[in-house]
GROMACS .gro file of C-alpha atoms in nm:
model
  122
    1UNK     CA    1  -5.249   2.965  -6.916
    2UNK     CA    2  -5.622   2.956  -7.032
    3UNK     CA    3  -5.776   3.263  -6.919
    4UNK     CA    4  -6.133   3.144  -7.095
    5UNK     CA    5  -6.421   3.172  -6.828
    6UNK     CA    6  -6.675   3.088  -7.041
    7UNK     CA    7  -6.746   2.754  -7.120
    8UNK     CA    8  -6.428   2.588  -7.011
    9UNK     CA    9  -6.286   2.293  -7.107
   10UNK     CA   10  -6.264   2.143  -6.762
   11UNK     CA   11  -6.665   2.148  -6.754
   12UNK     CA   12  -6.712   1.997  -7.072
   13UNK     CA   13  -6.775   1.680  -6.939
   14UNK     CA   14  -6.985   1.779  -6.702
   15UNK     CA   15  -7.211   2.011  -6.897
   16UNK     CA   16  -7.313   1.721  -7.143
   17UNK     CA   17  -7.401   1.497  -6.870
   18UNK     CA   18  -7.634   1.785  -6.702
   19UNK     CA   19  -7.788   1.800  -7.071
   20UNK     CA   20  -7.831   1.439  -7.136
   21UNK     CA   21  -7.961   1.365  -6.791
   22UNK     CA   22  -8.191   1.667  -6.723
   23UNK     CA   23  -8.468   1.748  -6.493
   24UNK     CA   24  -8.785   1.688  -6.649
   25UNK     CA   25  -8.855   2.087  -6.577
   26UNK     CA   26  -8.586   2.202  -6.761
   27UNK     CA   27  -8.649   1.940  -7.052
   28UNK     CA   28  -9.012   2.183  -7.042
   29UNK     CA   29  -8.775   2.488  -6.993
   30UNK     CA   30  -8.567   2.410  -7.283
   31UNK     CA   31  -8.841   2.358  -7.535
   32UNK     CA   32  -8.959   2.707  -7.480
   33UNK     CA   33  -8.660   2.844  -7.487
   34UNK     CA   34  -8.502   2.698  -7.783
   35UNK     CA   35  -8.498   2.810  -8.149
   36UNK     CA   36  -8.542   3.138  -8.069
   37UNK     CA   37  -8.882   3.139  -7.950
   38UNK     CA   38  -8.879   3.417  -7.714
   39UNK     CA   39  -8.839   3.731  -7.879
   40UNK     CA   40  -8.561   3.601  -8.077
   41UNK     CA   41  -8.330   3.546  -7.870
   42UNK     CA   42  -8.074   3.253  -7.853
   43UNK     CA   43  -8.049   3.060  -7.542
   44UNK     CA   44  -7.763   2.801  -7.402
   45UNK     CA   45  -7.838   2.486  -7.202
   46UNK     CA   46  -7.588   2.427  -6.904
   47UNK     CA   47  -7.395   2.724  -7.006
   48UNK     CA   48  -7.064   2.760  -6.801
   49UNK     CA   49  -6.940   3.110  -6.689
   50UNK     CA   50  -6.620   3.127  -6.478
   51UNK     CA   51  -6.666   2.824  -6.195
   52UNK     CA   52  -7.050   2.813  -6.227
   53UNK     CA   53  -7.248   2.635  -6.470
   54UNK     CA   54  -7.575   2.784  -6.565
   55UNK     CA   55  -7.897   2.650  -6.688
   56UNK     CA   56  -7.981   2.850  -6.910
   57UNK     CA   57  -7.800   3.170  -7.074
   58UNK     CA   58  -7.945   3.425  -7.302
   59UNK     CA   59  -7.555   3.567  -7.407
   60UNK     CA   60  -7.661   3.864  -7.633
   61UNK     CA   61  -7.899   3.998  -7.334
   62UNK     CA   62  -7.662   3.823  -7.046
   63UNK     CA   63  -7.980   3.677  -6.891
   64UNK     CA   64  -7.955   3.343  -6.682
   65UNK     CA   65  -8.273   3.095  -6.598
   66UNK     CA   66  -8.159   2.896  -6.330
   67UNK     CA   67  -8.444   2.607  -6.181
   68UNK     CA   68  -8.436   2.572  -5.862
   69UNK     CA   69  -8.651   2.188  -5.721
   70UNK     CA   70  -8.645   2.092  -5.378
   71UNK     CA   71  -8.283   2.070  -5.317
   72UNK     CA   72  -8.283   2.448  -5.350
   73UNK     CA   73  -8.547   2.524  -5.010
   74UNK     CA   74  -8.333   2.472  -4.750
   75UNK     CA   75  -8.126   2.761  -4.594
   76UNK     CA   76  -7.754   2.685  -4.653
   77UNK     CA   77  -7.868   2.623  -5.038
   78UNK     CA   78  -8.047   2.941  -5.074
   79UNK     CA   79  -7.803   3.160  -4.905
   80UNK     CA   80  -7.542   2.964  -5.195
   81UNK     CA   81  -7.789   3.056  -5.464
   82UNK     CA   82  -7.832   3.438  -5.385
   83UNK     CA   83  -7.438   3.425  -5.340
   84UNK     CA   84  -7.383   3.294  -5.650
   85UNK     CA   85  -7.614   3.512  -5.834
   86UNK     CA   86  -7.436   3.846  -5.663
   87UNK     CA   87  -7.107   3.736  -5.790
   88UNK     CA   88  -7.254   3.627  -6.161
   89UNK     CA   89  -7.403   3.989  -6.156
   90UNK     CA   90  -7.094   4.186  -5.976
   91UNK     CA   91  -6.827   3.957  -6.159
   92UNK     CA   92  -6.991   3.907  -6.527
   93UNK     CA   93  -7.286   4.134  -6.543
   94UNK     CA   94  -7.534   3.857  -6.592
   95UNK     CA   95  -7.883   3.906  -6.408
   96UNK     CA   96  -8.025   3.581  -6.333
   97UNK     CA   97  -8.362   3.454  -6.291
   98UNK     CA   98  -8.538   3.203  -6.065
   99UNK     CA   99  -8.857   2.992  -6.138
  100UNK     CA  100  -8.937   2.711  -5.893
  101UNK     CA  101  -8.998   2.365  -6.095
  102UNK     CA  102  -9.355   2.321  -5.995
  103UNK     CA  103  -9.421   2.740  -6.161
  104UNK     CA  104  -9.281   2.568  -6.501
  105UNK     CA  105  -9.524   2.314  -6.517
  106UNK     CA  106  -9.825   2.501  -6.377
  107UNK     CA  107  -9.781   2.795  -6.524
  108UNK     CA  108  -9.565   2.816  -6.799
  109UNK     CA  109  -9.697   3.142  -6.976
  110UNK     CA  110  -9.658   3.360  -6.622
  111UNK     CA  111  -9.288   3.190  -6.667
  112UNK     CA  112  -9.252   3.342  -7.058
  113UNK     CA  113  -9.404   3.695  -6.973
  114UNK     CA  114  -9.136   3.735  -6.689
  115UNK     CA  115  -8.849   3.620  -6.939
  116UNK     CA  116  -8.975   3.847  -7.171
  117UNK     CA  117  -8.986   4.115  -6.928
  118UNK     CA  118  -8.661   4.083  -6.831
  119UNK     CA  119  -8.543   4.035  -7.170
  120UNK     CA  120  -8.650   4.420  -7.258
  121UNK     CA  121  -8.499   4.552  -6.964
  122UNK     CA  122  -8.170   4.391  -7.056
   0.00000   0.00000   0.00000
């Protein structure tokens, strides 16, 4: 029995094809986030953690970025989202943060200060 809940096999697939065929926010997410840039911390693309797959995952600080377009403003998707964030919080300790697309593009160093905020109270 595989009792792995990060990264499972089963999503493998799956997590490439969320990588390779990206929003064009989280192509702008990802190239602040990666190589370290914020205070030196390493960051995952399309991370997977138990049955949810996570944009982005900060492991040594257990910090998620999750992006949330228009397919995230309507009611039954919201209530999923703050679901889904109590159970990665309860269930794996992870605190996750939300940044609407349009904040990434408009206003991407408001976007860095709150990562980095949340980064030192992690």
């Amino acid at each position: 029995m595989d009792t792995q809940s990060n990264n499972r096999h089963e999503y493998l697939t799956l997590r490439r094809e969320l990588r390779t065929n990206g929003t064009s926010a989280e192509a702008t997410m990802w190239s602040m986030l990666k190589s370290r840039q914020i205070d030196g911390c390493k960051f995952r693309r399309q991370f997977s953690v138990g049955a949810f797959i996570l944009d982005f995952y900060c492991p040594q600080k257990k910090l998620a970025i999750e992006l949330d377009g228009n397919p995230h403003f309507t009611e039954g998707r919201n209530l999923y989202d703050q679901q889904r964030d109590e159970i990665l919080n309860r269930q794996y300790g992870i605190y996750v943060l939300r940044f609407e697309n349009e904040l990434v593009y408009k206003r991407p160093e408001d976007v860095i200060d709150k990562i980095r905020e949340a980064l030192k109270d992690r």
